[in-house]
Coordinates of C-alpha atoms in Angstrom, one line a residue:
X1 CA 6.8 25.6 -7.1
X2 CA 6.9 29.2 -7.4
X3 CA 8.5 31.4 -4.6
X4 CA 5.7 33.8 -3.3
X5 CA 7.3 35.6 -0.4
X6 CA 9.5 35.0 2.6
X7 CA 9.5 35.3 6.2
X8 CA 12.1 35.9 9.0
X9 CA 13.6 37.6 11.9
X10 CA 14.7 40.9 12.1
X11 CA 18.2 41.3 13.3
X12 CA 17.8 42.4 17.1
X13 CA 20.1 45.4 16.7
X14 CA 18.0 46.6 13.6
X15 CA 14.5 46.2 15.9
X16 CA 16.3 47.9 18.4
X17 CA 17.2 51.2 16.3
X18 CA 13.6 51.2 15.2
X19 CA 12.4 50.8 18.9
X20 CA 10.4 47.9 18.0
X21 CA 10.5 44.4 20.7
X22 CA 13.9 42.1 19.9
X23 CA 12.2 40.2 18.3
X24 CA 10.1 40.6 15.2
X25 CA 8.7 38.6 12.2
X26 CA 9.5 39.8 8.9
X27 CA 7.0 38.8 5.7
X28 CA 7.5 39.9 1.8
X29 CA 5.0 38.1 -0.1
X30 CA 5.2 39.0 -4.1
X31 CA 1.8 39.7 -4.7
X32 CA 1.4 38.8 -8.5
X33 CA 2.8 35.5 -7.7
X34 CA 0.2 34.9 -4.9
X35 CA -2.7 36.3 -6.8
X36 CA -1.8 34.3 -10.0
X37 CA -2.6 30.9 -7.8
X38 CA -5.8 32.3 -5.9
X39 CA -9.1 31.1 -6.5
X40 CA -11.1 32.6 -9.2
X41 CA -14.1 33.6 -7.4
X42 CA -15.0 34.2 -3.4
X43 CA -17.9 31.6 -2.8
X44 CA -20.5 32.3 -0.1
X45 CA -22.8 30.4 1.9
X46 CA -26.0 31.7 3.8
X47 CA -25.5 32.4 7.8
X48 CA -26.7 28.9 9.4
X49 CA -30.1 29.4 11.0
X50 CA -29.2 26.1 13.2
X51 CA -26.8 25.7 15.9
X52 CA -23.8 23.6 16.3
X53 CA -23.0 21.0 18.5
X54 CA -20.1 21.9 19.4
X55 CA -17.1 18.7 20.7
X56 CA -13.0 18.7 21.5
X57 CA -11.3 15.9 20.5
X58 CA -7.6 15.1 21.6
X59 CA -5.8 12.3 19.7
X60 CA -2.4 10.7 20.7
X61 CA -0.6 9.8 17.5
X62 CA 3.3 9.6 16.2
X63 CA 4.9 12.6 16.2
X64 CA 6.0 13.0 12.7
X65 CA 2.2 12.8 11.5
X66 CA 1.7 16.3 10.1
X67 CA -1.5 17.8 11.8
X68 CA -2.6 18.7 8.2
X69 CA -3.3 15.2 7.1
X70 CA -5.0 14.4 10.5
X71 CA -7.0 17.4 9.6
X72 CA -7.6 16.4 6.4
X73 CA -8.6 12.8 7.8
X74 CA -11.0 14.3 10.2
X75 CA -13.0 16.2 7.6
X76 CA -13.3 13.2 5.4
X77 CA -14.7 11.6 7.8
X78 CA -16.8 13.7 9.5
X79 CA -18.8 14.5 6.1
X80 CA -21.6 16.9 5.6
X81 CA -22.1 17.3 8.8
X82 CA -18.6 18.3 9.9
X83 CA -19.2 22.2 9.9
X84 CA -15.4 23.5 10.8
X85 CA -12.2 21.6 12.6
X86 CA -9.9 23.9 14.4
X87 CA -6.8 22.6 15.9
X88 CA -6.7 24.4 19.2
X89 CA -3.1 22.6 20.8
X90 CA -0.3 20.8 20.2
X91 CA 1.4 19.0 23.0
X92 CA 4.4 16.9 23.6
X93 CA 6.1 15.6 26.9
X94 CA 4.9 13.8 30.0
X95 CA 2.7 12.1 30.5
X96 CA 2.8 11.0 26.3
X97 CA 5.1 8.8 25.8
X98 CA 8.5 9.9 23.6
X99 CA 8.1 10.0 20.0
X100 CA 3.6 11.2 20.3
X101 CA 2.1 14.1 20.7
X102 CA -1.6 15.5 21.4
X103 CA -3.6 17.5 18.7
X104 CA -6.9 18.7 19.9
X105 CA -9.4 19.8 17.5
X106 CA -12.7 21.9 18.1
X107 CA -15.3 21.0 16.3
X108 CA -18.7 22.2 15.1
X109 CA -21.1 19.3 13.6
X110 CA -24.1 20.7 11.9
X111 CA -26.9 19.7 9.6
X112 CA -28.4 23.2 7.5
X113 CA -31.9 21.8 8.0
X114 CA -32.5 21.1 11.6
X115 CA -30.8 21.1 14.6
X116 CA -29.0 18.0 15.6
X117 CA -29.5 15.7 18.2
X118 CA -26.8 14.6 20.2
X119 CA -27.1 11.0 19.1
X120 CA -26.2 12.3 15.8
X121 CA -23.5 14.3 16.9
X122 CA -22.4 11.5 18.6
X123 CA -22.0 9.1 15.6
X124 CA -19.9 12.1 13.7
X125 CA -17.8 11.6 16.3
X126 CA -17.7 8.2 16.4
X127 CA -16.6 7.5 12.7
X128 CA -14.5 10.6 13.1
X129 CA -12.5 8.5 16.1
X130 CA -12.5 5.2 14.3
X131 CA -11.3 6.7 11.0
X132 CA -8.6 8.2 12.4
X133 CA -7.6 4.9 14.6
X134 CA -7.7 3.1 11.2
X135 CA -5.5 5.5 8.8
X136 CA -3.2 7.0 11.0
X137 CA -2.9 4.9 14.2
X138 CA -4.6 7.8 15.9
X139 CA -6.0 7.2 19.7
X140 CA -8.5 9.3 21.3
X141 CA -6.7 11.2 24.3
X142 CA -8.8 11.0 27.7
X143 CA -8.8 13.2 30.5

């Protein structure tokens, strides 16, 4: 609720006069605000010694869903084993019909004890895909 900063345009003719490209992003962020609602502590976690299986996944859903909560949903469901989620694109347009859009996640699926088989992998994915489907109406996008 508290205001931490703000970001916005330079005026053109004020980039200009400062030879900088027409158009620039302007941040202010009030650091003692900021720093008053950061975590207490950095945590750390050990470099994994095993590597990730690594999967993109596109889903079609409603427009107005905020990619944060399909985010959210995807972690959830992806458990211990979900290692990171990074949304990649966002598209809207043909061939989607009006009113969807694509968000396409990469994903790294990971145990910290072994390396995973793709079988396992693949059921991550699988309740990852019908989690989605069942809280947010979410399809997965092919080809």
């Amino acid at each position: 609720g508290e205001r931490a900063g703000v970001v916005g345009e330079l005026d053109p003719l004020v980039a200009t006069r400062l030879d900088l490209p027409e158009r620039v992003a302007v941040l202010e962020i009030d650091v003692a605000v900021a720093s008053a609602h950061a975590a207490a502590g950095a945590t750390y976690r050990d470099v994994p010694r095993y590597p990730p299986v690594r999967r993109d996944l596109a889903f079609v859903l409603d427009a107005g869903v905020p990619a944060g909560d399909v985010r959210r949903a995807l972690e959830e469901a992806g458990g211990e084993l979900l290692g990171s989620a990074l949304l990649f694109d966002v598209f809207e347009g043909p061939p989607l019909p009006v009113g969807k859009k694509s968000l396409a996640f990469s994903l790294d699926i990971r145990a910290t004890d072994r390396t995973l088989t793709d079988e396992e992998a693949d059921a991550v994915v699988s309740a990852i895909v019908a989690s989605l489907r069942h809280q947010l109406g979410a399809e997965l996008r092919s080809g």
